[in-house]
Amino acid sequence: MKKNEIDYTLYLCTDRGLMSTDTLEEAVEQAVQGGCTVVQLREKDCTSLEFYETARSIRKITDRYKVPLIINDRVDIALAVDADGVHVGQSDLPASVVRRILGPDKIIGVSAGTLAEALQAEAEGADYLGVGAMYATSTKEDADVTTIEELKEIRKAVGIPIVVIGGINKNTLENFKGYGIDGLAVVSAVIAADDIKAAAGELVSMFRS
Amino acid sequence: MKKNEIDYTLYLCTDRGLMSTDTLEEAVEQAVQGGCTVVQLREKDCTSLEFYETARSIRKITDRYKVPLIINDRVDIALAVDADGVHVGQSDLPASVVRRILGPDKIIGVSAGTLAEALQAEAEGADYLGVGAMYATSTKEDADVTTIEELKEIRKAVGIPIVVIGGINKNTLENFKGYGIDGLAVVSAVIAADDIKAAAGELVSMFRS
């Protein structure tokens, strides 16, 4: 998968604590069946071996549906399963270091809450930005909120794709129309839905309309 | 540093919770001044960015004293600071996967508590084994204890260097003489000592005598 051809429309971040299914595999498969275009595997509080085994398992699903798999934070897990890329936050390895490790062809995404973080991420070689949190959410209660004004400034200042994250759902997504963003990053709006496939499909349709 | 020339005599595992100094940098520098021949940086409960910054800082010390730096668990942190190697436990990435990521020249160490684990580690490309825990310790209260009998079996079965770990100090090290082990892996016996340098020096002298 060429990284400049990635469709960022509906970018799923996994969260075991919120998923409505028994297994993460079921949740991810239903989400990509519904239309999620990117999967970011995020695992906290597990061993490296568990993270690796989950990544191998999720990788099979994303390969089958030809959807890129991005690993949150752990560059070694991404290398271990030959994932399509890595997403790093401001407390993870710097994007420039990740680029040095992964080489030019892998996708590197960076969380940016401010214009300064966005500019730095692009300068360090990020391929896309996750901008937010746009709203305070239960997933990241302590996250500083990024305003629409800041989002507009970031969109004007950087050339790489932007997905918005943090409280994105079918009620809030209308607020981002017309700002030139490339996609919606979602957690609970998809993975916690009673019908994950339908929830993903609805968000994709709404974003594209 | 060529990996087949490593001196495993006194292998320090760091532990911030036990160190007698204000900073980890002071503890490590005093330990290598006292004669520690390998440093394994072990960090838990910190962000990837913090781990990376600590590893960069410790790397400067180990480079200055020409002592190999091994990173616990995190292959990405090892790559980020070009450490000499990685140490993995049974809950970390498999040694075979780490070897694929790191290539042939980096040191890979594996924790082995049983003969089966030791044989598998060697088969997967480990360069040395950390065998233990030889005693129950405050550092790893839940660790299963490896008996001297098992250590002897492991020593007979594998060709790679062995360091013993878990409750190794100046009182217990006499129990390992004559078994062909290559070094002592220590945590609190060095890092928690009032005089870290003297404690390291004493253990080196006792092991070599």
Coordinates of C-alpha atoms in Angstrom, one line a residue:
Chain A
M1 CA 0.0 0.0 0.0
K2 CA 1.6 3.3 -1.1
K3 CA 1.4 5.8 1.7
N4 CA 0.4 8.7 -0.5
E5 CA -2.7 6.8 -1.6
I6 CA -4.1 6.2 1.9
D7 CA -7.8 7.2 2.3
Y8 CA -8.1 8.7 5.7
T9 CA -11.9 9.1 5.6
L10 CA -12.7 6.9 8.7
Y11 CA -9.8 6.2 10.9
L12 CA -10.5 3.7 13.6
C13 CA -8.6 3.8 16.9
T14 CA -9.1 0.6 18.9
D15 CA -10.0 0.6 22.6
R16 CA -10.6 -2.8 24.3
G17 CA -12.2 -1.0 27.2
L18 CA -15.0 0.4 25.1
M19 CA -15.6 -2.3 22.5
S20 CA -19.1 -3.7 22.2
T21 CA -17.9 -7.1 20.9
D22 CA -16.3 -10.0 22.8
T23 CA -13.0 -9.8 20.9
L24 CA -11.0 -7.0 19.3
E25 CA -10.8 -9.0 16.1
E26 CA -14.6 -9.0 15.7
A27 CA -14.8 -5.3 16.4
V28 CA -12.1 -4.5 13.8
E29 CA -13.5 -6.8 11.2
Q30 CA -17.0 -5.3 11.6
A31 CA -15.6 -1.7 11.4
V32 CA -13.7 -2.3 8.2
Q33 CA -16.7 -4.1 6.7
G34 CA -18.7 -1.0 7.5
G35 CA -16.1 1.2 5.7
C36 CA -13.3 2.2 8.1
T37 CA -10.4 3.0 5.9
V38 CA -7.5 2.9 8.4
V39 CA -7.1 0.9 11.6
Q40 CA -4.9 2.1 14.4
L41 CA -4.1 -0.5 17.0
R42 CA -3.8 1.0 20.4
E43 CA -2.9 -1.2 23.4
K44 CA -2.1 -0.1 26.9
D45 CA -1.3 -2.2 30.0
C46 CA -0.4 -5.3 28.2
T47 CA 2.9 -7.1 27.8
S48 CA 5.0 -6.7 24.6
L49 CA 4.2 -10.3 23.8
E50 CA 0.5 -9.7 24.1
F51 CA 0.7 -6.6 22.0
Y52 CA 2.7 -8.5 19.3
E53 CA 0.2 -11.3 19.2
T54 CA -2.8 -9.0 18.9
A55 CA -1.0 -7.0 16.2
R56 CA -0.4 -10.2 14.2
S57 CA -4.0 -11.2 14.6
I58 CA -5.4 -7.7 13.6
R59 CA -2.9 -7.6 10.7
K60 CA -4.5 -10.6 9.1
I61 CA -7.9 -8.8 9.1
T62 CA -6.5 -5.5 7.7
D63 CA -4.6 -7.4 5.1
R64 CA -7.7 -9.3 4.0
Y65 CA -9.7 -6.1 3.6
K66 CA -6.7 -4.1 2.2
V67 CA -6.8 -1.5 4.9
P68 CA -3.6 0.0 6.4
L69 CA -2.7 -1.0 9.9
I70 CA -1.1 1.7 12.1
I71 CA 0.5 0.8 15.5
N72 CA 0.1 3.3 18.3
D73 CA 3.4 4.3 20.0
R74 CA 5.3 1.0 19.6
V75 CA 7.7 1.2 16.7
D76 CA 9.1 -2.3 17.6
I77 CA 5.6 -3.9 17.4
A78 CA 5.1 -2.2 14.0
L79 CA 8.4 -3.7 12.7
A80 CA 7.6 -7.1 14.2
V81 CA 4.4 -7.4 12.2
D82 CA 5.5 -5.2 9.2
A83 CA 2.6 -2.8 9.9
D84 CA 2.0 0.1 7.4
G85 CA 3.0 2.7 10.0
V86 CA 3.1 4.1 13.5
H87 CA 1.2 6.8 15.2
V88 CA 3.0 8.8 17.9
G89 CA 1.7 11.2 20.5
Q90 CA 3.6 14.0 22.2
S91 CA 4.8 11.6 24.9
D92 CA 6.1 9.0 22.5
L93 CA 9.3 8.8 20.4
P94 CA 9.8 12.0 18.3
A95 CA 8.7 11.6 14.7
S96 CA 12.2 12.3 13.4
V97 CA 13.5 9.3 15.4
V98 CA 10.7 7.1 14.2
R99 CA 11.4 8.1 10.6
R100 CA 15.1 7.2 11.1
I101 CA 14.1 3.7 12.3
L102 CA 11.3 3.0 9.9
G103 CA 12.8 4.5 6.7
P104 CA 10.9 6.6 4.1
D105 CA 8.2 4.2 3.0
K106 CA 6.2 3.7 6.2
I107 CA 3.4 5.9 7.4
I108 CA 4.1 8.1 10.4
G109 CA 1.2 9.9 12.1
V110 CA 1.6 12.4 14.9
S111 CA -1.0 13.8 17.4
A112 CA -1.0 17.6 17.3
G113 CA -3.1 19.7 19.6
T114 CA -1.6 23.1 18.6
L115 CA -0.2 24.9 15.6
A116 CA 3.3 24.6 17.0
E117 CA 3.0 20.8 17.4
A118 CA 1.6 20.5 13.9
L119 CA 4.4 22.5 12.3
Q120 CA 7.0 20.5 14.2
A121 CA 5.5 17.2 13.2
E122 CA 5.4 18.1 9.5
A123 CA 9.0 19.3 9.7
E124 CA 10.0 16.0 11.4
G125 CA 8.6 14.0 8.5
A126 CA 5.0 13.1 9.6
D127 CA 2.7 11.8 6.9
Y128 CA -0.5 12.9 8.5
L129 CA -1.7 14.6 11.7
G130 CA -4.3 13.6 14.2
V131 CA -5.6 17.0 15.4
G132 CA -7.4 17.3 18.7
A133 CA -8.8 16.4 21.0
M134 CA -11.6 18.4 19.4
Y135 CA -13.9 17.7 22.4
A136 CA -13.2 16.4 25.9
T137 CA -14.0 12.7 25.8
S138 CA -14.2 9.8 28.2
T139 CA -11.3 8.2 26.2
K140 CA -9.0 11.0 27.0
E141 CA -10.5 12.9 29.9
D142 CA -7.4 15.0 30.5
A143 CA -6.8 16.0 26.9
D144 CA -6.6 19.7 26.2
V145 CA -9.2 20.7 23.7
T146 CA -8.2 22.1 20.3
T147 CA -10.5 24.8 19.0
I148 CA -12.0 25.0 15.5
E149 CA -10.0 28.2 15.2
E150 CA -6.7 26.3 15.9
L151 CA -7.8 23.6 13.5
K152 CA -8.3 26.2 10.7
E153 CA -4.8 27.6 11.4
I154 CA -3.2 24.2 11.3
R155 CA -5.0 23.3 8.1
K156 CA -3.7 26.5 6.5
A157 CA -0.2 25.9 7.8
V158 CA 0.5 22.3 6.9
G159 CA 0.3 20.3 3.6
I160 CA -0.1 16.8 5.0
P161 CA -3.5 15.1 5.6
I162 CA -5.4 15.9 8.8
V163 CA -7.8 13.7 10.7
V164 CA -9.7 15.2 13.6
I165 CA -9.9 13.2 16.8
G166 CA -11.6 13.4 20.2
G167 CA -15.4 13.3 20.5
I168 CA -16.0 12.8 16.8
N169 CA -19.4 11.2 16.1
K170 CA -22.4 11.6 13.9
N171 CA -23.6 14.6 15.9
T172 CA -20.3 16.5 15.9
L173 CA -18.9 15.7 12.5
E174 CA -21.0 18.4 10.8
N175 CA -18.9 21.0 12.6
F176 CA -15.9 20.0 10.5
K177 CA -17.3 20.4 7.1
G178 CA -15.7 22.9 4.8
Y179 CA -12.3 23.0 6.7
G180 CA -10.4 20.7 4.3
I181 CA -9.9 17.9 6.7
D182 CA -9.1 14.5 5.3
G183 CA -10.9 12.2 7.7
L184 CA -12.5 11.4 11.0
A185 CA -10.6 9.5 13.7
V186 CA -13.1 7.7 15.9
V187 CA -12.9 5.5 18.9
S188 CA -16.2 5.0 20.8
A189 CA -18.5 6.3 18.0
V190 CA -17.6 3.1 16.1
I191 CA -16.1 0.5 18.5
A192 CA -18.7 1.0 21.3
A193 CA -21.7 1.0 18.9
D194 CA -24.2 -1.8 19.2
D195 CA -23.9 -2.3 15.5
I196 CA -20.3 -1.4 14.6
K197 CA -20.6 -2.0 10.9
A198 CA -23.7 0.2 10.6
A199 CA -22.1 2.9 12.7
A200 CA -19.0 3.0 10.5
G201 CA -21.0 3.0 7.3
E202 CA -23.1 5.9 8.5
L203 CA -20.1 8.0 9.4
V204 CA -18.5 7.3 6.1
S205 CA -21.6 8.3 4.2
M206 CA -22.1 11.5 6.2
F207 CA -18.5 12.5 5.8
R208 CA -18.5 11.9 2.0
S209 CA -21.9 13.6 1.4
Chain B
M1 CA 31.9 -3.4 20.6
K2 CA 32.0 -6.9 19.2
K3 CA 29.3 -9.0 20.8
N4 CA 31.4 -12.1 21.2
E5 CA 34.0 -10.1 23.2
I6 CA 31.5 -9.0 25.9
D7 CA 32.6 -9.5 29.5
Y8 CA 29.5 -10.5 31.4
T9 CA 31.3 -10.6 34.9
L10 CA 29.0 -8.0 36.5
Y11 CA 25.8 -7.2 34.7
L12 CA 23.9 -4.3 36.3
C13 CA 20.1 -4.1 35.8
T14 CA 18.8 -0.6 36.7
D15 CA 15.9 0.0 39.0
R16 CA 14.9 3.6 39.8
G17 CA 12.8 2.4 42.8
L18 CA 15.8 0.9 44.5
M19 CA 18.7 3.3 43.7
S20 CA 20.5 5.0 46.5
T21 CA 21.5 8.1 44.4
D22 CA 19.4 11.0 43.4
T23 CA 19.6 10.2 39.7
L24 CA 19.9 7.1 37.6
E25 CA 22.9 8.7 35.8
E26 CA 24.8 8.9 39.0
A27 CA 24.0 5.3 40.0
V28 CA 25.1 4.0 36.6
E29 CA 28.3 6.0 36.5
Q30 CA 29.3 4.9 40.0
A31 CA 28.5 1.2 39.1
V32 CA 30.7 1.2 36.0
Q33 CA 33.4 3.1 37.8
G34 CA 33.3 0.2 40.3
G35 CA 33.6 -2.4 37.6
C36 CA 30.2 -3.3 36.2
T37 CA 30.9 -4.7 32.8
V38 CA 27.4 -4.5 31.2
V39 CA 24.5 -2.1 31.9
Q40 CA 20.9 -3.1 31.3
L41 CA 18.5 -0.2 31.3
R42 CA 15.1 -1.3 32.6
E43 CA 12.3 1.3 32.8
K44 CA 8.7 0.6 33.7
D45 CA 5.7 3.0 34.0
C46 CA 7.2 5.7 31.9
T47 CA 6.3 7.1 28.5
S48 CA 8.2 6.1 25.4
L49 CA 9.7 9.6 25.3
E50 CA 10.9 9.4 28.8
F51 CA 12.5 6.0 28.2
Y52 CA 14.2 7.4 25.1
E53 CA 15.6 10.4 26.8
T54 CA 16.8 8.3 29.7
A55 CA 18.4 5.8 27.3
R56 CA 20.2 8.7 25.5
S57 CA 21.5 10.0 28.7
I58 CA 22.7 6.5 30.0
R59 CA 24.2 5.8 26.6
K60 CA 26.6 8.7 27.0
I61 CA 27.9 7.2 30.2
T62 CA 28.2 3.7 28.9
D63 CA 30.0 5.0 25.8
R64 CA 32.4 7.0 27.9
Y65 CA 33.3 3.9 29.9
K66 CA 33.2 1.5 26.9
V67 CA 30.6 -0.7 28.6
P68 CA 27.8 -2.2 26.5
L69 CA 24.3 -0.9 27.0
I70 CA 21.4 -3.3 26.8
I71 CA 17.8 -2.1 26.7
N72 CA 15.1 -4.1 28.5
D73 CA 12.2 -5.2 26.4
R74 CA 11.9 -2.2 24.1
V75 CA 13.5 -2.9 20.8
D76 CA 12.4 0.5 19.4
I77 CA 14.2 2.3 22.2
A78 CA 17.4 0.2 21.5
L79 CA 17.2 1.2 17.8
A80 CA 16.5 4.8 18.7
V81 CA 19.7 5.2 20.7
D82 CA 21.7 2.5 18.8
A83 CA 22.2 0.5 22.0
D84 CA 24.4 -2.6 21.9
G85 CA 21.4 -4.9 22.4
V86 CA 18.1 -5.8 23.9
H87 CA 17.1 -8.1 26.8
V88 CA 13.8 -9.9 26.5
G89 CA 11.8 -11.8 29.1
Q90 CA 9.3 -14.5 28.5
S91 CA 6.5 -11.9 28.2
D92 CA 8.3 -9.7 25.7
L93 CA 8.9 -10.1 21.9
P94 CA 10.2 -13.5 21.0
A95 CA 14.0 -13.6 20.5
S96 CA 13.5 -14.8 16.9
V97 CA 11.4 -11.7 16.1
V98 CA 13.9 -9.4 17.9
R99 CA 16.8 -11.0 15.8
R100 CA 14.9 -10.3 12.6
I101 CA 14.4 -6.6 13.6
L102 CA 17.9 -6.0 15.0
G103 CA 20.0 -8.1 12.5
P104 CA 23.0 -10.3 13.4
D105 CA 25.3 -7.9 15.1
K106 CA 23.3 -6.7 18.1
I107 CA 23.3 -8.5 21.4
I108 CA 20.1 -10.3 22.3
G109 CA 19.7 -11.6 25.9
V110 CA 16.8 -13.8 27.1
S111 CA 15.5 -14.5 30.6
A112 CA 15.3 -18.3 31.1
G113 CA 14.0 -19.9 34.2
T114 CA 13.9 -23.5 32.9
L115 CA 15.9 -25.8 30.7
A116 CA 13.1 -25.6 28.0
E117 CA 13.2 -21.8 28.0
A118 CA 17.0 -21.8 27.8
L119 CA 17.1 -24.3 24.8
Q120 CA 14.4 -22.3 23.0
A121 CA 16.2 -19.0 23.5
E122 CA 19.5 -20.4 22.2
A123 CA 17.6 -21.9 19.2
E124 CA 16.0 -18.5 18.5
G125 CA 19.4 -16.8 18.4
A126 CA 20.0 -15.5 21.9
D127 CA 23.6 -14.3 22.6
Y128 CA 23.4 -14.9 26.3
L129 CA 20.9 -16.0 29.0
G130 CA 19.8 -14.5 32.3
V131 CA 19.1 -17.6 34.3
G132 CA 16.9 -17.3 37.4
A133 CA 15.4 -16.0 39.5
M134 CA 17.9 -17.9 41.6
Y135 CA 16.3 -16.6 44.8
A136 CA 13.0 -14.9 45.5
T137 CA 13.7 -11.2 45.7
S138 CA 11.9 -7.9 46.4
T139 CA 12.5 -6.9 42.8
K140 CA 10.6 -9.8 41.5
E141 CA 8.5 -11.2 44.3
D142 CA 6.4 -13.4 42.0
A143 CA 9.3 -14.9 40.2
D144 CA 9.6 -18.7 40.1
V145 CA 12.8 -19.8 41.6
T146 CA 15.3 -21.7 39.5
T147 CA 17.2 -24.4 41.4
I148 CA 21.0 -25.0 41.3
E149 CA 20.2 -28.3 39.7
E150 CA 18.3 -26.6 36.8
L151 CA 21.2 -24.1 36.4
K152 CA 23.6 -27.0 36.1
E153 CA 21.4 -28.7 33.4
I154 CA 21.1 -25.4 31.5
R155 CA 24.8 -24.9 31.7
K156 CA 25.4 -28.4 30.2
A157 CA 22.8 -27.9 27.5
V158 CA 23.6 -24.5 26.0
G159 CA 26.8 -23.0 24.6
I160 CA 26.1 -19.3 25.1
P161 CA 27.1 -17.2 28.1
I162 CA 25.0 -17.4 31.2
V163 CA 24.5 -14.8 33.9
V164 CA 22.6 -15.7 37.0
I165 CA 20.0 -13.3 38.3
G166 CA 17.7 -12.9 41.3
G167 CA 19.0 -12.4 44.8
I168 CA 22.6 -12.3 43.7
N169 CA 24.8 -10.5 46.2
K170 CA 28.1 -11.0 48.0
N171 CA 26.6 -13.6 50.4
T172 CA 25.0 -15.7 47.7
L173 CA 27.5 -15.5 44.9
E174 CA 29.7 -18.2 46.5
N175 CA 26.9 -20.7 45.7
F176 CA 27.6 -20.4 42.0
K177 CA 31.3 -21.1 41.9
G178 CA 32.4 -24.0 39.8
Y179 CA 29.3 -24.1 37.6
G180 CA 30.8 -22.4 34.6
I181 CA 28.6 -19.3 34.7
D182 CA 29.9 -16.2 32.9
G183 CA 28.7 -13.5 35.2
L184 CA 26.4 -12.1 37.9
A185 CA 23.4 -10.0 37.1
V186 CA 22.6 -7.7 40.0
V187 CA 20.0 -5.1 40.8
S188 CA 19.8 -4.1 44.5
A189 CA 23.2 -5.5 45.5
V190 CA 24.8 -2.7 43.5
I191 CA 22.2 0.0 42.8
A192 CA 20.8 0.1 46.4
A193 CA 24.2 0.0 48.1
D194 CA 25.3 3.1 50.1
D195 CA 28.5 3.0 48.1
I196 CA 27.6 1.8 44.7
K197 CA 31.2 1.9 43.4
A198 CA 32.6 -0.1 46.3
A199 CA 29.8 -2.6 46.1
A200 CA 30.4 -3.2 42.4
G201 CA 34.1 -3.5 42.9
E202 CA 33.7 -6.0 45.7
L203 CA 31.4 -8.2 43.6
V204 CA 33.8 -8.2 40.7
S205 CA 36.8 -9.1 42.9
M206 CA 34.9 -11.9 44.6
F207 CA 33.6 -13.3 41.2
R208 CA 37.1 -13.3 39.7
S209 CA 38.9 -14.8 42.7

